[in-house]
PDB file of C-alpha atoms and ligand atoms in Angstrom:
ATOM      1  CA  MET B   1     105.009  87.147  81.167  1.00 91.00           C
ATOM      2  CA  ASN B   2     106.961  87.148  84.446  1.00 97.00           C
ATOM      3  CA  ASP B   3     105.328  86.014  87.703  1.00 96.00           C
ATOM      4  CA  ILE B   4     104.664  89.518  89.029  1.00 97.00           C
ATOM      5  CA  ILE B   5     102.939  90.728  85.877  1.00 97.00           C
ATOM      6  CA  LYS B   6     100.935  87.491  85.777  1.00 96.00           C
ATOM      7  CA  ASN B   7      99.912  87.999  89.434  1.00 97.00           C
ATOM      8  CA  ILE B   8      98.850  91.597  88.733  1.00 97.00           C
ATOM      9  CA  LYS B   9      96.858  90.642  85.652  1.00 97.00           C
ATOM     10  CA  GLU B  10      95.239  87.498  87.003  1.00 96.00           C
ATOM     11  CA  ARG B  11      94.173  88.699  90.470  1.00 98.00           C
ATOM     12  CA  ARG B  12      90.421  89.238  90.578  1.00 97.00           C
ATOM     13  CA  SER B  13      87.980  90.537  93.165  1.00 98.00           C
ATOM     14  CA  ILE B  14      86.481  87.387  94.660  1.00 98.00           C
ATOM     15  CA  ARG B  15      82.861  87.496  95.796  1.00 97.00           C
ATOM     16  CA  LYS B  16      82.200  83.875  96.669  1.00 97.00           C
ATOM     17  CA  PHE B  17      84.083  82.199  99.505  1.00 98.00           C
ATOM     18  CA  LYS B  18      84.278  78.808 101.180  1.00 98.00           C
ATOM     19  CA  GLU B  19      83.317  78.677 104.860  1.00 97.00           C
ATOM     20  CA  GLU B  20      86.695  77.166 105.800  1.00 98.00           C
ATOM     21  CA  GLN B  21      88.933  79.595 107.675  1.00 98.00           C
ATOM     22  CA  ILE B  22      92.236  80.585 106.082  1.00 98.00           C
ATOM     23  CA  LYS B  23      95.471  79.762 107.871  1.00 98.00           C
ATOM     24  CA  GLU B  24      97.183  82.107 110.314  1.00 98.00           C
ATOM     25  CA  GLU B  25     100.424  81.894 108.309  1.00 98.00           C
ATOM     26  CA  GLU B  26      98.513  83.031 105.221  1.00 98.00           C
ATOM     27  CA  ILE B  27      97.211  86.049 107.132  1.00 98.00           C
ATOM     28  CA  GLN B  28     100.738  86.844 108.281  1.00 98.00           C
ATOM     29  CA  THR B  29     102.048  86.641 104.705  1.00 98.00           C
ATOM     30  CA  ILE B  30      99.249  88.917 103.467  1.00 98.00           C
ATOM     31  CA  ILE B  31      99.799  91.530 106.189  1.00 98.00           C
ATOM     32  CA  GLU B  32     103.560  91.441 105.719  1.00 98.00           C
ATOM     33  CA  ALA B  33     103.022  92.212 102.024  1.00 98.00           C
ATOM     34  CA  GLY B  34     100.871  95.159 103.142  1.00 98.00           C
ATOM     35  CA  ILE B  35     103.540  96.610 105.386  1.00 98.00           C
ATOM     36  CA  TYR B  36     106.126  96.423 102.607  1.00 98.00           C
ATOM     37  CA  ALA B  37     104.116  98.915 100.518  1.00 98.00           C
ATOM     38  CA  PRO B  38     105.648 102.306  99.778  1.00 98.00           C
ATOM     39  CA  SER B  39     104.420 105.219 101.905  1.00 98.00           C
ATOM     40  CA  ALA B  40     104.918 108.976 101.800  1.00 98.00           C
ATOM     41  CA  HIS B  41     108.051 109.931 103.763  1.00 98.00           C
ATOM     42  CA  ASN B  42     108.143 106.276 104.862  1.00 98.00           C
ATOM     43  CA  GLN B  43     105.511 107.084 107.486  1.00 98.00           C
ATOM     44  CA  GLN B  44     103.915 103.624 107.243  1.00 98.00           C
ATOM     45  CA  PRO B  45     100.627 105.043 108.542  1.00 98.00           C
ATOM     46  CA  TRP B  46      98.666 101.780 108.508  1.00 98.00           C
ATOM     47  CA  HIS B  47      97.025  99.552 111.057  1.00 98.00           C
ATOM     48  CA  PHE B  48      95.400  96.171 110.436  1.00 98.00           C
ATOM     49  CA  THR B  49      92.578  94.657 112.485  1.00 98.00           C
ATOM     50  CA  VAL B  50      91.998  90.991 111.702  1.00 98.00           C
ATOM     51  CA  ILE B  51      88.339  90.140 112.304  1.00 98.00           C
ATOM     52  CA  GLN B  52      87.243  86.501 112.383  1.00 98.00           C
ATOM     53  CA  ASN B  53      84.283  86.734 114.764  1.00 98.00           C
ATOM     54  CA  LYS B  54      81.187  85.821 112.738  1.00 98.00           C
ATOM     55  CA  ASN B  55      78.863  87.954 114.858  1.00 97.00           C
ATOM     56  CA  ILE B  56      81.031  91.022 114.432  1.00 97.00           C
ATOM     57  CA  ILE B  57      81.385  90.485 110.670  1.00 98.00           C
ATOM     58  CA  SER B  58      77.625  90.095 110.463  1.00 98.00           C
ATOM     59  CA  GLU B  59      77.075  93.256 112.533  1.00 97.00           C
ATOM     60  CA  MET B  60      79.413  95.169 110.207  1.00 97.00           C
ATOM     61  CA  ASN B  61      77.231  94.071 107.310  1.00 98.00           C
ATOM     62  CA  GLU B  62      74.003  95.094 109.057  1.00 97.00           C
ATOM     63  CA  GLU B  63      75.388  98.476 110.129  1.00 96.00           C
ATOM     64  CA  SER B  64      76.672  99.282 106.644  1.00 97.00           C
ATOM     65  CA  LYS B  65      73.453  98.243 104.945  1.00 98.00           C
ATOM     66  CA  LYS B  66      71.369 100.259 107.398  1.00 96.00           C
ATOM     67  CA  ALA B  67      73.286 103.377 106.317  1.00 96.00           C
ATOM     68  CA  MET B  68      73.205 102.413 102.622  1.00 97.00           C
ATOM     69  CA  LYS B  69      69.410 101.947 102.443  1.00 96.00           C
ATOM     70  CA  ASN B  70      68.557 105.592 101.961  1.00 89.00           C
ATOM     71  CA  HIS B  71      71.587 106.590  99.928  1.00 95.00           C
ATOM     72  CA  SER B  72      71.049 108.930  96.982  1.00 96.00           C
ATOM     73  CA  ASP B  73      72.986 106.592  94.685  1.00 97.00           C
ATOM     74  CA  GLU B  74      70.427 104.101  93.494  1.00 97.00           C
ATOM     75  CA  TRP B  75      72.813 101.132  93.295  1.00 97.00           C
ATOM     76  CA  ILE B  76      74.040 101.685  96.854  1.00 98.00           C
ATOM     77  CA  ALA B  77      70.463 101.970  98.161  1.00 98.00           C
ATOM     78  CA  LYS B  78      69.505  98.839  96.238  1.00 97.00           C
ATOM     79  CA  LEU B  79      72.329  96.839  97.822  1.00 98.00           C
ATOM     80  CA  GLY B  80      71.384  98.220 101.247  1.00 98.00           C
ATOM     81  CA  ASN B  81      67.861  96.950 100.758  1.00 97.00           C
ATOM     82  CA  ASN B  82      68.916  93.550  99.435  1.00 98.00           C
ATOM     83  CA  GLU B  83      68.485  91.121 102.318  1.00 97.00           C
ATOM     84  CA  LYS B  84      70.712  88.515 100.698  1.00 97.00           C
ATOM     85  CA  PHE B  85      73.607  90.879 100.054  1.00 98.00           C
ATOM     86  CA  ASP B  86      76.572  90.648 102.419  1.00 98.00           C
ATOM     87  CA  ILE B  87      79.143  93.400 102.016  1.00 98.00           C
ATOM     88  CA  HIS B  88      81.966  90.905 102.688  1.00 98.00           C
ATOM     89  CA  TYR B  89      80.389  88.063 100.728  1.00 98.00           C
ATOM     90  CA  ASN B  90      80.387  85.817 103.825  1.00 98.00           C
ATOM     91  CA  ALA B  91      84.191  85.767 103.877  1.00 98.00           C
ATOM     92  CA  PRO B  92      85.586  84.035 106.999  1.00 98.00           C
ATOM     93  CA  THR B  93      88.244  86.728 107.557  1.00 98.00           C
ATOM     94  CA  VAL B  94      87.880  90.475 107.211  1.00 98.00           C
ATOM     95  CA  ILE B  95      90.851  92.789 107.681  1.00 98.00           C
ATOM     96  CA  LEU B  96      89.979  96.348 108.596  1.00 98.00           C
ATOM     97  CA  VAL B  97      92.706  98.680 107.383  1.00 98.00           C
ATOM     98  CA  SER B  98      93.035 102.019 109.158  1.00 98.00           C
ATOM     99  CA  GLY B  99      95.301 105.000 108.561  1.00 98.00           C
ATOM    100  CA  LYS B 100      97.005 107.492 110.860  1.00 98.00           C
ATOM    101  CA  LYS B 101      95.184 110.738 110.241  1.00 98.00           C
ATOM    102  CA  ASP B 102      98.045 113.197 110.868  1.00 98.00           C
ATOM    103  CA  CYS B 103     100.320 111.713 108.192  1.00 98.00           C
ATOM    104  CA  TYR B 104     100.968 113.067 104.685  1.00 98.00           C
ATOM    105  CA  SER B 105      98.752 110.728 102.693  1.00 98.00           C
ATOM    106  CA  PRO B 106      97.238 108.004 104.852  1.00 98.00           C
ATOM    107  CA  ILE B 107      94.509 106.934 102.400  1.00 98.00           C
ATOM    108  CA  VAL B 108      96.970 106.657  99.531  1.00 98.00           C
ATOM    109  CA  ASP B 109      99.481 104.715 101.634  1.00 98.00           C
ATOM    110  CA  VAL B 110      96.809 102.415 103.047  1.00 98.00           C
ATOM    111  CA  SER B 111      95.572 101.808  99.502  1.00 98.00           C
ATOM    112  CA  ALA B 112      99.070 100.830  98.365  1.00 98.00           C
ATOM    113  CA  ALA B 113      99.222  98.396 101.294  1.00 99.00           C
ATOM    114  CA  ILE B 114      95.842  96.940 100.354  1.00 98.00           C
ATOM    115  CA  GLN B 115      96.883  96.380  96.759  1.00 98.00           C
ATOM    116  CA  ASN B 116      99.987  94.525  97.979  1.00 98.00           C
ATOM    117  CA  MET B 117      97.725  92.434 100.227  1.00 98.00           C
ATOM    118  CA  LEU B 118      95.381  91.492  97.383  1.00 98.00           C
ATOM    119  CA  LEU B 119      98.278  90.443  95.182  1.00 98.00           C
ATOM    120  CA  ALA B 120      99.952  88.484  97.980  1.00 98.00           C
ATOM    121  CA  ALA B 121      96.665  86.733  98.790  1.00 98.00           C
ATOM    122  CA  ASP B 122      96.184  85.734  95.169  1.00 97.00           C
ATOM    123  CA  SER B 123      99.755  84.433  94.945  1.00 97.00           C
ATOM    124  CA  ILE B 124      99.140  81.983  97.826  1.00 98.00           C
ATOM    125  CA  GLY B 125      95.705  80.828  96.679  1.00 97.00           C
ATOM    126  CA  VAL B 126      93.588  83.053  98.938  1.00 98.00           C
ATOM    127  CA  GLY B 127      90.705  84.989  97.385  1.00 98.00           C
ATOM    128  CA  SER B 128      90.195  88.617  98.299  1.00 98.00           C
ATOM    129  CA  CYS B 129      87.962  91.599  97.730  1.00 98.00           C
ATOM    130  CA  TRP B 130      88.696  95.234  98.582  1.00 98.00           C
ATOM    131  CA  VAL B 131      85.520  96.534 100.246  1.00 98.00           C
ATOM    132  CA  GLY B 132      84.663 100.220 100.407  1.00 98.00           C
ATOM    133  CA  LEU B 133      81.009  99.725 101.341  1.00 98.00           C
ATOM    134  CA  SER B 134      82.107  98.791 104.869  1.00 98.00           C
ATOM    135  CA  LYS B 135      82.849 102.476 105.482  1.00 97.00           C
ATOM    136  CA  PHE B 136      79.105 103.103 105.793  1.00 97.00           C
ATOM    137  CA  GLY B 137      79.115 101.082 109.004  1.00 96.00           C
ATOM    138  CA  LEU B 138      82.273 102.654 110.370  1.00 95.00           C
ATOM    139  CA  ILE B 139      81.102 106.197 110.950  1.00 91.00           C
ATOM    140  CA  GLU B 140      79.611 106.060 114.449  1.00 88.00           C
ATOM    141  CA  GLU B 141      82.304 106.259 117.114  1.00 88.00           C
ATOM    142  CA  ASP B 142      80.741 103.721 119.454  1.00 88.00           C
ATOM    143  CA  LYS B 143      80.572 101.145 116.644  1.00 87.00           C
ATOM    144  CA  VAL B 144      84.225 101.718 115.734  1.00 94.00           C
ATOM    145  CA  LYS B 145      85.389 101.421 119.371  1.00 94.00           C
ATOM    146  CA  GLN B 146      85.060  97.633 119.420  1.00 94.00           C
ATOM    147  CA  PHE B 147      87.879  97.323 116.865  1.00 97.00           C
ATOM    148  CA  ASN B 148      90.502  98.766 119.243  1.00 96.00           C
ATOM    149  CA  ILE B 149      92.066 100.894 116.531  1.00 97.00           C
ATOM    150  CA  PRO B 150      94.927 102.985 117.968  1.00 97.00           C
ATOM    151  CA  ASP B 151      94.179 106.613 118.832  1.00 96.00           C
ATOM    152  CA  GLY B 152      94.559 108.985 115.906  1.00 97.00           C
ATOM    153  CA  TYR B 153      93.754 106.336 113.294  1.00 97.00           C
ATOM    154  CA  GLU B 154      90.683 106.219 111.065  1.00 97.00           C
ATOM    155  CA  PRO B 155      89.228 103.062 109.503  1.00 97.00           C
ATOM    156  CA  TYR B 156      89.218 103.366 105.712  1.00 98.00           C
ATOM    157  CA  TYR B 157      88.568 100.039 104.046  1.00 98.00           C
ATOM    158  CA  THR B 158      88.090  96.372 104.691  1.00 98.00           C
ATOM    159  CA  VAL B 159      89.506  93.410 102.795  1.00 98.00           C
ATOM    160  CA  ALA B 160      87.434  90.225 102.599  1.00 98.00           C
ATOM    161  CA  LEU B 161      89.585  87.082 102.579  1.00 98.00           C
ATOM    162  CA  GLY B 162      88.854  83.390 102.140  1.00 98.00           C
ATOM    163  CA  TYR B 163      89.351  80.450  99.858  1.00 98.00           C
ATOM    164  CA  LYS B 164      87.625  80.931  96.525  1.00 97.00           C
ATOM    165  CA  ALA B 165      84.360  79.063  95.985  1.00 97.00           C
ATOM    166  CA  LEU B 166      84.350  79.428  92.218  1.00 87.00           C
ATOM    167  CA  ASP B 167      84.041  76.680  89.621  1.00 82.00           C
ATOM    168  CA  LYS B 168      86.067  78.438  86.985  1.00 88.00           C
ATOM    169  CA  LYS B 169      88.591  81.211  86.613  1.00 87.00           C
ATOM    170  CA  GLN B 170      87.045  84.684  86.482  1.00 90.00           C
ATOM    171  CA  ASN B 171      87.687  86.918  83.513  1.00 93.00           C
ATOM    172  CA  ALA B 172      88.933  90.424  84.207  1.00 95.00           C
ATOM    173  CA  PRO B 173      86.343  93.179  83.786  1.00 96.00           C
ATOM    174  CA  LYS B 174      87.211  95.036  80.597  1.00 96.00           C
ATOM    175  CA  ARG B 175      89.920  97.656  81.075  1.00 96.00           C
ATOM    176  CA  ASN B 176      89.695 101.078  79.421  1.00 97.00           C
ATOM    177  CA  GLU B 177      92.525 101.405  76.952  1.00 95.00           C
ATOM    178  CA  ASP B 178      92.556 105.076  76.055  1.00 96.00           C
ATOM    179  CA  VAL B 179      94.230 106.169  79.281  1.00 98.00           C
ATOM    180  CA  VAL B 180      97.807 107.019  78.249  1.00 97.00           C
ATOM    181  CA  ASN B 181      99.521 109.895  76.516  1.00 98.00           C
ATOM    182  CA  TYR B 182     103.178 110.504  75.847  1.00 98.00           C
ATOM    183  CA  ILE B 183     105.064 113.760  75.817  1.00 98.00           C
ATOM    184  CA  LYS B 184     108.413 113.277  74.031  1.00 98.00           C
TER     185      LYS B 184
HETATM  186  C1  FMN G 201      88.533 101.722  96.761  1.00 60.75           C
HETATM  187  C2  FMN G 201      87.835 100.452  96.300  1.00 60.75           C
HETATM  188  C3  FMN G 201      86.640 100.088  96.880  1.00 60.75           C
HETATM  189  C4  FMN G 201      85.994  98.915  96.482  1.00 60.75           C
HETATM  190  N1  FMN G 201      84.845  98.556  97.107  1.00 60.75           N
HETATM  191  C5  FMN G 201      84.217  97.418  96.754  1.00 60.75           C
HETATM  192  C6  FMN G 201      83.068  96.987  97.472  1.00 60.75           C
HETATM  193  O1  FMN G 201      82.597  97.617  98.419  1.00 60.75           O
HETATM  194  N2  FMN G 201      82.473  95.828  97.074  1.00 60.75           N
HETATM  195  C7  FMN G 201      82.977  95.064  96.052  1.00 60.75           C
HETATM  196  O2  FMN G 201      82.416  94.014  95.755  1.00 60.75           O
HETATM  197  N3  FMN G 201      84.095  95.439  95.363  1.00 60.75           N
HETATM  198  C8  FMN G 201      84.718  96.580  95.701  1.00 60.75           C
HETATM  199  N4  FMN G 201      85.873  96.955  95.048  1.00 60.75           N
HETATM  200  C9  FMN G 201      86.425  96.084  94.000  1.00 60.75           C
HETATM  201  C10 FMN G 201      86.150  96.638  92.588  1.00 60.75           C
HETATM  202  O3  FMN G 201      84.782  96.521  92.294  1.00 60.75           O
HETATM  203  C11 FMN G 201      87.001  95.828  91.583  1.00 60.75           C
HETATM  204  O4  FMN G 201      88.357  96.003  91.894  1.00 60.75           O
HETATM  205  C12 FMN G 201      86.759  96.253  90.132  1.00 60.75           C
HETATM  206  O5  FMN G 201      85.454  95.940  89.734  1.00 60.75           O
HETATM  207  C13 FMN G 201      87.724  95.544  89.163  1.00 60.75           C
HETATM  208  O6  FMN G 201      87.660  94.130  89.283  1.00 60.75           O
HETATM  209  P1  FMN G 201      88.943  93.261  89.661  1.00 60.75           P
HETATM  210  O7  FMN G 201      89.341  93.627  91.072  1.00 60.75           O
HETATM  211  O8  FMN G 201      88.492  91.823  89.559  1.00 60.75           O
HETATM  212  O9  FMN G 201      90.022  93.588  88.684  1.00 60.75           O
HETATM  213  C14 FMN G 201      86.545  98.115  95.443  1.00 60.75           C
HETATM  214  C15 FMN G 201      87.767  98.490  94.866  1.00 60.75           C
HETATM  215  C16 FMN G 201      88.411  99.637  95.297  1.00 60.75           C
HETATM  216  C17 FMN G 201      89.748  99.995  94.678  1.00 60.75           C
END
């Protein structure tokens, strides 16, 4: 197996992090991998906000959970009501990834960037988790303002980053296999 395939297959969503902050050069490597993602018409419609302020990360958790509490999906409501649950798993760095709304496919392009970031993080020993639950706390305009996202951009996802606090390697959740057909 070559290194790229190994990286793709062995990356896992990490949900337990050490308190220690990751290095600035690691963040730069991860973001650079993001900006080398493909994008429709090469519009590169992404923006990255690196958040390392504990109070702000904690507020993001509280805001999201407040909105999740009464959700119609039972599992979302349950997480919203779980006092111990932290949407970013107490990661020391959270990167908010936003997309330029008037582009062809900002969510798709941002998602490609995020996948590159997760793989890059894994390749340099940094654990990561793509977090969609953060969106619940990113709806109200006055809450979003503090992130200084450029005009015309919308926050889509966050990525939790930190050194892994796991004793052993995680197994991949089972993949569905019946997902391919050929037309010859
Ligand atoms: C769009 C998107 C949103 C996600 N949101 C969350 C999230 O809010 N919390 C979380 O723990 N994992 C989240 N994940 C991670 C998935 O749960 C994870 O990728 C999946 O279970 C497969 O596990 P793996 O990443 O270890 O292969 C998200 C993944 C994607 C692609």
